Amino acid sequence: MGDELIGRLIARLGEGSVRVGADIPAANCEDASHLTPVTPRALLLPRNTEEVSAALAICNEAGQPVVTQGGLTGLAAGAHPGEGEVALSLQRMRGIEEIDPVAGTLTALAGTPLAEVQAAAEEAGFLCGIDLGARGTATIGGNVATNAGGNQVVRYGMTRRNVLGLEAVQADGTVLTSLNKMMKNNTGYDWTQLFIGSEGTLGVVTRVVLGLHPKPVAVETALLAAPSADAALAILARLQSRFGGELLTFEAMWREFIDVAVKRIKLPAPFAESHEVVLLVELGTGDPERVTTVLGELMEEGLIVDAHLAQSGNDAARMWAYRESVYEYGQFQGNQINLDVSLPRGSIGAAVDALREVAAREWPAAVQVIFGHVADSNLHVVVGPLDGGGGFVTPEGKHTVDEGVYAVVRRFHGSISAEHGIGRLKRPYLGYSRTPAELALMHTLKKALDPKGILNPGRVLEPM
Amino acid sequence: MGDELIGRLIARLGEGSVRVGADIPAANCEDASHLTPVTPRALLLPRNTEEVSAALAICNEAGQPVVTQGGLTGLAAGAHPGEGEVALSLQRMRGIEEIDPVAGTLTALAGTPLAEVQAAAEEAGFLCGIDLGARGTATIGGNVATNAGGNQVVRYGMTRRNVLGLEAVQADGTVLTSLNKMMKNNTGYDWTQLFIGSEGTLGVVTRVVLGLHPKPVAVETALLAAPSADAALAILARLQSRFGGELLTFEAMWREFIDVAVKRIKLPAPFAESHEVVLLVELGTGDPERVTTVLGELMEEGLIVDAHLAQSGNDAARMWAYRESVYEYGQFQGNQINLDVSLPRGSIGAAVDALREVAAREWPAAVQVIFGHVADSNLHVVVGPLDGGGGFVTPEGKHTVDEGVYAVVRRFHGSISAEHGIGRLKRPYLGYSRTPAELALMHTLKKALDPKGILNPGRVLEPM
């Protein structure tokens, strides 16, 4: 029966679109979750929605599990192949199909990298509201599947808020088309909202319509030092009340994060002294004087204890280098653990203290840094052994770190995933953030939409 | 069996919470859809979520249809009782439970009127992003159930975008609790997003957590005359690119709408001459000079042909009076028909022309006015007989108008409901805006979540 299924897929999609064995590139055998690579039973490379539909119909009939792949930048093992799964990659379905300047919308195939979407929007005089570090590789379809967050959520929201329409294929091959370009469309259940963030377990996204934003007139970038998490939150409140929708970015980096950036990544110290929190802030006012005035007020009140306002694009890039230093940790850490959690804003300071306590007690030999999109309640925690030394290489090591961090999240009524999703890695902890009734409802929805359980089985929910 | 069900409800909720026959107030026998009032089999007045749960469990076991009622301001007959239905009113579940100033969130019971929510947010130094004409009566639960739009959607989005968490009760009485206060929470399927806009057919919303917004520093209000719909859209594009998130309101009123406001409602003419489109614009810049400069540029380019900038709150109120004159049509029209549609922004001018053609041909004796939230693609159309004269009083008359308007919407790939929802009145036209595959998926979801079909049966979808 195995060969028969592959035969049927080849008959429908063509030889070149169905790869098996050694013809499957290594890239399709893993995502960014650091799990052991697995060669899928076959790699499917459909060229259009009709082929996605045909492939799923064939797999569904055979009860063949399918893992959907975009840019493979996910950290939660959502797209990492499981044994015996067929991988369905959207990589050939790439391209901007339309920009409607009057509606302010962009329609793209799901396999289009985010950076391509951003560039097309910019060229048409607009801004794409989605931005994240993996922009060059992550695809817009993957962004939708995971409801990706990123650097501009305080201003433009999660991916969810930027999506106006979708085309998606259900497990049985049914094509759902709602390429809506209108901001308002209250016509029955909005299935697109259910699919966003469902991590490919309810259907395969094939096309995306995004609402675009006007470009900010100008961007002022500043690096601010705050004496505490509460001071950082007070700064946030003030900037929001004084600049409203002009606050574009509000990133926080705790003391240990800046220490690593300076001592290990060798960036210059941002301030003469070390501070509890360093904030990277972007405002789109086009009025640097007004920004200077408000920052001055905050300094007089002691909420900001030191500050730099970028005088040039180069200055701004140097400020962003701190935030992006986390992508350089490979230089000294082979196997770091990336966590992504949300906490109610008022608890962030206490949660950081609790995380430090856990780290000092449970993994004293490691580096633990904390940073994140604080305006969005989102903290990232990276834990890794120092200088490539031992620890955490085993599943047990990772388990200890997960348990330690998620226990803090649970204590403060946070979320075990702010923006990375559940995938396979966080599935055991989903009950920390969801009630039994919610989990039961998720299973009901999964069963209704994918009765044979072929789509990304074991991601988000236990396999059926 | 009938009495037995009522008996069980009384035993569980108490005498005072279950009304029958003449004890049911007239207000609970109709919504704002102008259908013939129907006395429900019983009116349930639960005081808390547990009672909602118990009531639904009893009704579900008996297969008893239930219609959920909030402020009863809906225009699509979603909350209008059907024969033999039990009405479940949230009117006793009223009140603000919490405002969290650090998280910037407000938690309210579903039966709280929107105006109360707005006032509480304001008192705490925030702004509620939801606003609409029926604010004094419409409840926040009803806003969620219908994904209400309104006057500030261009800035703050539909109700969907303002909701962070929900508590809801499923048909069988299961309580779903996700009172999330965090902007980012990617933990499995977001059932709250599926429930928003499902018009009470998937569950009964009992609590709502809203994300609040910083108050704009100041608001500048202007009334602008534009020579065409395309000029209005060009003005919109310019204001969005120059003021970004500071554009709060962008309402358009076509020539016939202003004519009625002046000739029938007796408001003073807004401009010396009559213009194709009059725009009501609000900006939250706190910088009237900058506003004047940009408006001046638009006048030089001929996109704005006349303009007033409000110099006082009274001035602004006089400008809003045009937009709100539509609530006064009862003075000369007994039985107007209200339609609410979306059109891709680029087609709005052509669609208005097409609507005028249809009106001239099909109902020449009527008044037809067009106005709406143009930035959000949303037009409202009101058709009514002149001076209380004949026409449209019959279902056939309404049918003719519906058919005429929705045919135009279909031609321009619009939506038959922008913000009012489907309810019962628009159900026959849902196929104009949704594909057969989408409708089949909606039925699948309904069946999975409400297998006996007791919740708001016949709203949105055909009864099962």
Short mmCIF file of C-alpha atoms in Angstrom, two decimals, chain B:
data_model
loop_
_atom_site.label_atom_id
_atom_site.label_comp_id
_atom_site.label_asym_id
_atom_site.label_seq_id
_atom_site.Cartn_x
_atom_site.Cartn_y
_atom_site.Cartn_z
CA MET B 1 -43.64 18.05 28.94
CA GLY B 2 -43.96 21.79 28.38
CA ASP B 3 -44.83 22.57 31.97
CA GLU B 4 -42.26 20.13 33.19
CA LEU B 5 -39.46 22.06 31.45
CA ILE B 6 -40.63 25.36 32.91
CA GLY B 7 -40.91 23.67 36.28
CA ARG B 8 -37.34 22.48 36.11
CA LEU B 9 -36.13 25.92 35.12
CA ILE B 10 -38.03 27.50 38.02
CA ALA B 11 -36.68 24.88 40.43
CA ARG B 12 -33.14 25.75 39.38
CA LEU B 13 -33.29 29.53 38.80
CA GLY B 14 -36.10 30.52 41.17
CA GLU B 15 -39.57 31.94 40.48
CA GLY B 16 -38.35 35.48 39.93
CA SER B 17 -35.95 34.45 37.19
CA VAL B 18 -38.40 32.60 34.97
CA ARG B 19 -41.28 34.58 33.48
CA VAL B 20 -44.06 33.29 31.30
CA GLY B 21 -47.06 34.69 29.44
CA ALA B 22 -48.21 38.15 30.47
CA ASP B 23 -45.31 38.50 32.89
CA ILE B 24 -42.91 38.78 29.98
CA PRO B 25 -42.23 42.48 29.22
CA ALA B 26 -43.06 43.64 25.70
CA ALA B 27 -39.42 44.72 25.30
CA ASN B 28 -38.32 41.08 25.30
CA CYS B 29 -40.75 40.15 22.53
CA GLU B 30 -38.88 41.97 19.75
CA ASP B 31 -35.54 43.41 18.71
CA ALA B 32 -34.95 46.40 16.39
CA SER B 33 -35.65 44.47 13.19
CA HIS B 34 -39.29 45.62 12.85
CA LEU B 35 -40.56 42.02 12.71
CA THR B 36 -43.89 41.26 14.38
CA PRO B 37 -43.33 40.81 18.14
CA VAL B 38 -43.48 37.23 19.43
CA THR B 39 -43.94 36.29 23.08
CA PRO B 40 -41.35 33.66 23.94
CA ARG B 41 -42.34 30.48 25.73
CA ALA B 42 -40.48 31.78 28.77
CA LEU B 43 -38.09 34.56 29.63
CA LEU B 44 -35.06 33.52 31.69
CA LEU B 45 -33.20 36.13 33.72
CA PRO B 46 -30.08 34.42 35.08
CA ARG B 47 -27.97 36.31 37.62
CA ASN B 48 -24.62 34.65 36.96
CA THR B 49 -22.71 32.29 34.70
CA GLU B 50 -23.66 29.25 36.76
CA GLU B 51 -27.34 30.01 36.19
CA VAL B 52 -26.78 30.49 32.46
CA SER B 53 -25.03 27.13 32.45
CA ALA B 54 -27.80 25.41 34.38
CA ALA B 55 -30.51 26.93 32.18
CA LEU B 56 -28.80 25.86 28.97
CA ALA B 57 -28.15 22.35 30.28
CA ILE B 58 -31.86 21.96 31.07
CA CYS B 59 -32.96 23.36 27.71
CA ASN B 60 -30.39 21.30 25.80
CA GLU B 61 -31.52 18.09 27.42
CA ALA B 62 -35.08 18.87 26.39
CA GLY B 63 -34.08 20.04 22.89
CA GLN B 64 -35.65 23.40 23.73
CA PRO B 65 -34.60 26.25 21.37
CA VAL B 66 -33.16 29.28 23.13
CA VAL B 67 -32.76 32.83 21.81
CA THR B 68 -30.18 34.95 23.63
CA GLN B 69 -30.97 38.61 24.26
CA GLY B 70 -28.69 41.52 25.10
CA GLY B 71 -29.76 45.12 24.47
CA LEU B 72 -32.10 44.09 21.63
CA THR B 73 -30.79 46.81 19.31
CA GLY B 74 -29.88 44.41 16.47
CA LEU B 75 -31.32 45.09 13.02
CA ALA B 76 -31.00 41.59 11.57
CA ALA B 77 -33.48 39.77 13.85
CA GLY B 78 -30.79 37.76 15.63
CA ALA B 79 -32.40 38.27 19.05
CA HIS B 80 -36.02 38.54 17.95
CA PRO B 81 -37.86 35.57 19.52
CA GLY B 82 -39.17 32.82 17.29
CA GLU B 83 -42.38 30.92 18.05
CA GLY B 84 -41.85 28.49 20.94
CA GLU B 85 -38.36 29.70 21.81
CA VAL B 86 -37.20 30.40 25.34
CA ALA B 87 -35.59 33.83 25.63
CA LEU B 88 -32.42 34.04 27.73
CA SER B 89 -31.72 37.64 28.67
CA LEU B 90 -28.37 38.76 30.05
CA GLN B 91 -29.90 41.96 31.44
CA ARG B 92 -29.22 41.08 35.09
CA MET B 93 -25.58 40.25 34.40
CA ARG B 94 -24.48 43.84 34.33
CA GLY B 95 -21.44 45.57 35.73
CA ILE B 96 -17.74 46.28 35.36
CA GLU B 97 -15.81 43.65 37.30
CA GLU B 98 -12.27 44.97 36.97
CA ILE B 99 -10.13 47.58 35.35
CA ASP B 100 -6.44 46.67 35.31
CA PRO B 101 -4.60 49.92 34.64
CA VAL B 102 -1.20 48.27 34.12
CA ALA B 103 -2.45 45.68 31.64
CA GLY B 104 -4.83 48.25 30.16
CA THR B 105 -7.82 45.92 30.32
CA LEU B 106 -11.45 46.02 31.42
CA THR B 107 -13.52 43.01 32.43
CA ALA B 108 -17.31 43.32 32.26
CA LEU B 109 -20.34 41.09 32.54
CA ALA B 110 -21.92 40.52 29.14
CA GLY B 111 -25.15 42.39 29.93
CA THR B 112 -23.36 45.69 30.60
CA PRO B 113 -24.44 48.45 28.21
CA LEU B 114 -21.63 49.71 25.99
CA ALA B 115 -22.01 53.26 27.33
CA GLU B 116 -21.27 52.00 30.85
CA VAL B 117 -18.15 50.26 29.59
CA GLN B 118 -17.06 53.43 27.79
CA ALA B 119 -17.62 55.58 30.88
CA ALA B 120 -15.68 53.22 33.14
CA ALA B 121 -12.77 53.12 30.70
CA GLU B 122 -12.74 56.89 30.47
CA GLU B 123 -12.84 57.32 34.23
CA ALA B 124 -9.74 55.13 34.48
CA GLY B 125 -7.94 57.31 31.94
CA PHE B 126 -8.44 55.02 28.94
CA LEU B 127 -10.56 54.85 25.83
CA CYS B 128 -12.86 51.98 24.84
CA GLY B 129 -12.23 51.23 21.16
CA ILE B 130 -15.86 50.30 20.46
CA ASP B 131 -18.45 52.98 19.75
CA LEU B 132 -21.76 52.93 17.94
CA GLY B 133 -25.05 54.79 17.86
CA ALA B 134 -26.91 52.34 20.09
CA ARG B 135 -24.27 52.64 22.84
CA GLY B 136 -26.80 53.44 25.58
CA THR B 137 -28.73 50.19 25.12
CA ALA B 138 -26.56 47.73 23.21
CA THR B 139 -24.62 45.45 25.56
CA ILE B 140 -20.98 44.51 25.37
CA GLY B 141 -22.01 40.85 25.09
CA GLY B 142 -24.18 41.69 22.10
CA ASN B 143 -21.30 43.68 20.60
CA VAL B 144 -19.12 40.59 20.88
CA ALA B 145 -21.79 38.24 19.56
CA THR B 146 -22.24 40.41 16.46
CA ASN B 147 -18.64 41.67 16.15
CA ALA B 148 -20.08 45.18 16.18
CA GLY B 149 -18.38 47.89 14.15
CA GLY B 150 -19.25 51.55 14.49
CA ASN B 151 -17.57 54.91 14.27
CA GLN B 152 -13.96 54.22 15.23
CA VAL B 153 -13.17 51.10 13.24
CA VAL B 154 -10.60 52.86 11.07
CA ARG B 155 -8.57 53.45 14.23
CA TYR B 156 -9.50 50.73 16.71
CA GLY B 157 -10.96 47.98 14.53
CA MET B 158 -14.12 45.97 14.92
CA THR B 159 -15.14 44.56 18.31
CA ARG B 160 -13.00 41.51 17.46
CA ARG B 161 -9.83 43.52 17.68
CA ASN B 162 -10.74 44.92 21.09
CA VAL B 163 -11.50 41.58 22.75
CA LEU B 164 -8.69 39.88 24.68
CA GLY B 165 -10.68 37.29 26.57
CA LEU B 166 -14.15 35.78 26.91
CA GLU B 167 -16.19 33.55 29.12
CA ALA B 168 -18.98 31.75 27.31
CA VAL B 169 -21.40 28.91 27.90
CA GLN B 170 -21.88 26.15 25.36
CA ALA B 171 -25.24 24.64 24.42
CA ASP B 172 -24.84 21.77 26.91
CA GLY B 173 -23.95 24.13 29.76
CA THR B 174 -20.17 23.74 29.58
CA VAL B 175 -18.49 26.95 30.72
CA LEU B 176 -15.53 28.07 28.61
CA THR B 177 -13.24 30.47 30.45
CA SER B 178 -10.45 32.38 28.77
CA LEU B 179 -10.35 35.69 30.58
CA ASN B 180 -7.01 36.47 28.99
CA LYS B 181 -5.55 39.93 29.56
CA MET B 182 -2.44 39.53 27.41
CA MET B 183 -1.99 40.81 23.91
CA LYS B 184 -0.14 37.65 22.90
CA ASN B 185 -1.37 34.21 23.79
CA ASN B 186 -0.76 31.60 21.07
CA THR B 187 -1.90 28.52 22.93
CA GLY B 188 -3.97 26.36 20.63
CA TYR B 189 -7.17 27.21 18.82
CA ASP B 190 -8.52 30.62 19.69
CA TRP B 191 -12.15 29.65 20.22
CA THR B 192 -12.93 33.21 21.33
CA GLN B 193 -12.26 34.38 17.78
CA LEU B 194 -14.69 31.80 16.42
CA PHE B 195 -17.39 32.87 18.90
CA ILE B 196 -17.00 36.58 18.11
CA GLY B 197 -19.51 37.39 15.37
CA SER B 198 -21.26 34.01 15.55
CA GLU B 199 -24.43 35.78 16.75
CA GLY B 200 -25.11 33.54 19.70
CA THR B 201 -25.38 30.39 17.62
CA LEU B 202 -22.31 28.67 19.11
CA GLY B 203 -22.53 29.76 22.74
CA VAL B 204 -23.69 32.46 25.12
CA VAL B 205 -21.08 35.08 26.01
CA THR B 206 -21.17 35.84 29.75
CA ARG B 207 -17.99 37.88 30.40
CA VAL B 208 -15.74 40.00 28.23
CA VAL B 209 -12.16 41.23 28.68
CA LEU B 210 -11.42 44.26 26.51
CA GLY B 211 -8.04 45.75 25.72
CA LEU B 212 -8.30 49.50 26.32
CA HIS B 213 -6.55 52.27 24.41
CA PRO B 214 -4.80 55.43 25.53
CA LYS B 215 -7.08 58.45 25.16
CA PRO B 216 -6.14 60.69 22.23
CA VAL B 217 -4.55 63.89 23.52
CA ALA B 218 -7.08 66.05 21.70
CA VAL B 219 -9.52 65.59 18.85
CA GLU B 220 -9.84 67.85 15.81
CA THR B 221 -13.16 67.53 13.98
CA ALA B 222 -13.75 68.68 10.41
CA LEU B 223 -16.53 68.63 7.83
CA LEU B 224 -15.19 68.36 4.29
CA ALA B 225 -16.90 68.55 0.89
CA ALA B 226 -15.60 66.24 -1.84
CA PRO B 227 -16.65 66.28 -5.51
CA SER B 228 -16.74 62.47 -5.86
CA ALA B 229 -16.31 59.15 -4.08
CA ASP B 230 -12.88 58.82 -5.66
CA ALA B 231 -11.88 62.22 -4.29
CA ALA B 232 -13.10 61.07 -0.86
CA LEU B 233 -10.90 57.97 -1.11
CA ALA B 234 -7.93 60.09 -2.18
CA ILE B 235 -8.52 62.33 0.86
CA LEU B 236 -8.61 59.21 3.03
CA ALA B 237 -5.33 57.92 1.60
CA ARG B 238 -3.65 61.28 2.22
CA LEU B 239 -4.94 61.60 5.78
CA GLN B 240 -3.81 58.05 6.55
CA SER B 241 -0.34 58.63 5.16
CA ARG B 242 0.04 61.99 6.90
CA PHE B 243 -1.63 61.17 10.22
CA GLY B 244 -1.36 57.38 10.46
CA GLY B 245 -2.91 56.14 13.67
CA GLU B 246 -4.22 59.61 14.47
CA LEU B 247 -7.13 59.31 12.02
CA LEU B 248 -10.02 58.36 14.31
CA THR B 249 -13.14 58.77 12.20
CA PHE B 250 -13.82 59.03 8.47
CA GLU B 251 -17.53 59.06 7.74
CA ALA B 252 -19.04 59.79 4.33
CA MET B 253 -22.53 61.11 3.57
CA TRP B 254 -23.71 61.22 -0.02
CA ARG B 255 -25.70 64.07 -1.58
CA GLU B 256 -29.16 62.55 -0.93
CA PHE B 257 -28.31 61.97 2.73
CA ILE B 258 -27.42 65.64 3.27
CA ASP B 259 -30.56 66.64 1.34
CA VAL B 260 -32.74 64.72 3.79
CA ALA B 261 -30.85 66.14 6.77
CA VAL B 262 -31.45 69.67 5.49
CA LYS B 263 -34.93 69.43 3.99
CA ARG B 264 -36.60 66.96 6.33
CA ILE B 265 -34.63 67.01 9.58
CA LYS B 266 -34.18 70.79 9.15
CA LEU B 267 -30.48 71.02 9.88
CA PRO B 268 -28.74 74.07 8.37
CA ALA B 269 -27.05 73.41 5.02
CA PRO B 270 -23.45 72.41 5.80
CA PHE B 271 -21.99 74.25 2.80
CA ALA B 272 -23.16 77.03 0.48
CA GLU B 273 -23.43 74.54 -2.35
CA SER B 274 -24.49 70.92 -2.57
CA HIS B 275 -21.66 68.38 -3.00
CA GLU B 276 -21.47 64.73 -4.00
CA VAL B 277 -19.93 63.63 -0.70
CA VAL B 278 -19.67 65.32 2.70
CA LEU B 279 -17.04 63.84 5.01
CA LEU B 280 -16.99 63.94 8.80
CA VAL B 281 -13.40 63.51 9.92
CA GLU B 282 -11.82 63.25 13.38
CA LEU B 283 -8.08 63.43 13.97
CA GLY B 284 -6.36 62.99 17.31
CA THR B 285 -3.23 65.03 16.64
CA GLY B 286 -3.48 67.79 19.26
CA ASP B 287 -1.94 69.94 16.53
CA PRO B 288 -4.65 71.87 14.65
CA GLU B 289 -2.05 73.78 12.63
CA ARG B 290 -0.74 70.60 11.09
CA VAL B 291 -4.32 69.59 10.29
CA THR B 292 -5.00 72.97 8.66
CA THR B 293 -1.86 72.65 6.55
CA VAL B 294 -2.78 69.23 5.20
CA LEU B 295 -6.40 70.20 4.54
CA GLY B 296 -5.08 73.29 2.70
CA GLU B 297 -2.96 71.10 0.44
CA LEU B 298 -5.96 68.90 -0.34
CA MET B 299 -8.03 72.00 -1.22
CA GLU B 300 -5.35 73.29 -3.56
CA GLU B 301 -5.40 69.95 -5.33
CA GLY B 302 -9.18 70.14 -5.74
CA LEU B 303 -9.82 66.97 -3.72
CA ILE B 304 -11.55 69.00 -1.01
CA VAL B 305 -13.84 71.68 -2.44
CA ASP B 306 -15.05 73.21 0.84
CA ALA B 307 -14.23 72.63 4.51
CA HIS B 308 -15.03 73.59 8.09
CA LEU B 309 -12.70 72.87 11.00
CA ALA B 310 -14.53 72.78 14.35
CA GLN B 311 -13.42 75.58 16.67
CA SER B 312 -15.23 74.23 19.73
CA GLY B 313 -16.98 71.21 21.13
CA ASN B 314 -20.28 72.73 20.07
CA ASP B 315 -19.01 73.07 16.52
CA ALA B 316 -18.02 69.41 16.56
CA ALA B 317 -21.45 68.41 17.91
CA ARG B 318 -23.13 70.36 15.08
CA MET B 319 -21.02 68.40 12.59
CA TRP B 320 -21.92 65.06 14.19
CA ALA B 321 -25.60 66.07 13.98
CA TYR B 322 -25.54 65.42 10.23
CA ARG B 323 -24.21 61.91 10.68
CA GLU B 324 -26.70 61.21 13.47
CA SER B 325 -29.69 62.68 11.63
CA VAL B 326 -30.38 59.16 10.38
CA TYR B 327 -31.67 58.26 13.85
CA GLU B 328 -34.39 60.90 13.38
CA TYR B 329 -35.94 59.45 10.23
CA GLY B 330 -38.91 58.24 12.25
CA GLN B 331 -40.14 61.84 11.97
CA PHE B 332 -41.14 61.26 8.36
CA GLN B 333 -40.71 57.54 7.72
CA GLY B 334 -42.59 54.86 9.57
CA ASN B 335 -41.01 51.82 8.06
CA GLN B 336 -37.64 52.43 6.56
CA ILE B 337 -35.38 49.58 5.51
CA ASN B 338 -31.81 49.68 6.84
CA LEU B 339 -29.11 47.94 4.88
CA ASP B 340 -25.50 47.52 5.80
CA VAL B 341 -23.05 46.34 3.20
CA SER B 342 -19.34 46.34 2.46
CA LEU B 343 -17.73 47.06 -0.89
CA PRO B 344 -14.08 46.97 -1.88
CA ARG B 345 -13.04 50.60 -1.45
CA GLY B 346 -12.12 51.06 -5.09
CA SER B 347 -15.67 50.13 -6.17
CA ILE B 348 -17.56 52.41 -3.83
CA GLY B 349 -18.16 55.21 -6.36
CA ALA B 350 -19.43 52.82 -9.03
CA ALA B 351 -21.57 50.96 -6.50
CA VAL B 352 -23.22 54.20 -5.36
CA ASP B 353 -24.05 55.01 -8.97
CA ALA B 354 -25.48 51.51 -9.44
CA LEU B 355 -27.56 51.84 -6.27
CA ARG B 356 -28.99 55.11 -7.55
CA GLU B 357 -29.92 53.47 -10.85
CA VAL B 358 -31.67 50.60 -9.10
CA ALA B 359 -33.57 52.99 -6.84
CA ALA B 360 -34.71 55.21 -9.71
CA ARG B 361 -35.94 52.20 -11.61
CA GLU B 362 -37.36 49.97 -8.87
CA TRP B 363 -38.68 52.29 -6.17
CA PRO B 364 -38.91 55.76 -7.70
CA ALA B 365 -41.35 57.03 -5.05
CA ALA B 366 -38.92 56.33 -2.19
CA VAL B 367 -36.08 58.12 -0.55
CA GLN B 368 -32.77 56.27 -0.68
CA VAL B 369 -29.82 57.65 1.23
CA ILE B 370 -26.28 56.34 1.34
CA PHE B 371 -23.71 57.00 4.04
CA GLY B 372 -21.17 55.08 6.00
CA HIS B 373 -17.79 54.25 7.36
CA VAL B 374 -15.98 54.53 4.04
CA ALA B 375 -12.51 53.92 5.46
CA ASP B 376 -13.78 50.51 6.54
CA SER B 377 -15.39 49.73 3.12
CA ASN B 378 -18.78 50.01 4.84
CA LEU B 379 -21.88 51.67 3.35
CA HIS B 380 -25.27 51.98 4.93
CA VAL B 381 -28.29 52.33 2.68
CA VAL B 382 -31.64 53.48 4.02
CA VAL B 383 -34.67 53.14 1.78
CA GLY B 384 -38.05 54.38 2.88
CA PRO B 385 -41.33 55.69 1.54
CA LEU B 386 -41.73 59.46 1.48
CA ASP B 387 -43.83 61.06 4.20
CA GLY B 388 -45.21 57.81 5.55
CA GLY B 389 -46.71 56.98 2.15
CA GLY B 390 -47.18 53.41 0.96
CA GLY B 391 -44.64 50.87 -0.15
CA PHE B 392 -42.23 48.57 1.71
CA VAL B 393 -44.72 47.79 4.45
CA THR B 394 -45.10 44.30 3.05
CA PRO B 395 -42.50 41.56 3.22
CA GLU B 396 -42.57 41.62 -0.59
CA GLY B 397 -41.62 45.29 -0.61
CA LYS B 398 -38.69 44.61 1.68
CA HIS B 399 -37.73 41.64 -0.45
CA THR B 400 -37.58 43.83 -3.57
CA VAL B 401 -35.29 46.32 -1.86
CA ASP B 402 -33.05 43.59 -0.44
CA GLU B 403 -32.76 41.94 -3.84
CA GLY B 404 -31.97 45.23 -5.55
CA VAL B 405 -29.26 46.27 -3.13
CA TYR B 406 -27.67 42.84 -2.68
CA ALA B 407 -27.49 42.35 -6.45
CA VAL B 408 -25.31 45.45 -6.60
CA VAL B 409 -23.19 44.17 -3.73
CA ARG B 410 -22.76 40.84 -5.47
CA ARG B 411 -21.81 42.53 -8.74
CA PHE B 412 -19.00 44.45 -7.02
CA HIS B 413 -17.85 41.47 -4.88
CA GLY B 414 -18.97 43.12 -1.69
CA SER B 415 -20.40 41.72 1.50
CA ILE B 416 -24.10 41.58 2.37
CA SER B 417 -23.28 42.44 5.98
CA ALA B 418 -20.51 44.76 7.05
CA GLU B 419 -21.38 45.06 10.70
CA HIS B 420 -25.06 44.30 11.42
CA GLY B 421 -24.69 40.54 11.05
CA ILE B 422 -26.86 37.95 9.30
CA GLY B 423 -29.51 37.11 11.91
CA ARG B 424 -32.65 35.85 10.26
CA LEU B 425 -33.19 38.68 7.79
CA LYS B 426 -30.04 38.23 5.74
CA ARG B 427 -29.83 34.46 5.97
CA PRO B 428 -31.30 33.90 2.48
CA TYR B 429 -28.51 36.03 1.01
CA LEU B 430 -25.54 34.52 2.83
CA GLY B 431 -24.59 32.63 -0.32
CA TYR B 432 -23.98 35.99 -2.03
CA SER B 433 -20.92 36.51 0.20
CA ARG B 434 -19.85 32.97 1.09
CA THR B 435 -18.97 29.96 -1.06
CA PRO B 436 -20.76 26.59 -0.74
CA ALA B 437 -17.60 25.16 0.89
CA GLU B 438 -17.61 27.94 3.47
CA LEU B 439 -21.30 27.37 4.21
CA ALA B 440 -20.68 23.65 4.60
CA LEU B 441 -17.87 24.38 7.05
CA MET B 442 -20.17 26.69 9.04
CA HIS B 443 -22.74 23.90 9.28
CA THR B 444 -20.01 21.47 10.39
CA LEU B 445 -18.93 23.86 13.15
CA LYS B 446 -22.50 24.49 14.28
CA LYS B 447 -23.22 20.78 14.43
CA ALA B 448 -20.02 20.07 16.38
CA LEU B 449 -20.66 22.77 18.99
CA ASP B 450 -24.45 22.68 19.24
CA PRO B 451 -25.48 19.19 18.12
CA LYS B 452 -29.15 19.65 19.01
CA GLY B 453 -29.29 23.05 17.37
CA ILE B 454 -30.87 24.80 20.36
CA LEU B 455 -28.87 28.07 20.24
CA ASN B 456 -30.47 30.86 18.21
CA PRO B 457 -31.78 28.39 15.64
CA GLY B 458 -32.32 29.75 12.16
CA ARG B 459 -30.01 32.70 12.75
CA VAL B 460 -27.01 32.88 10.41
CA LEU B 461 -27.59 29.33 9.09
CA GLU B 462 -30.65 27.33 8.04
CA PRO B 463 -32.07 25.42 11.01
CA MET B 464 -30.62 21.91 11.28
#
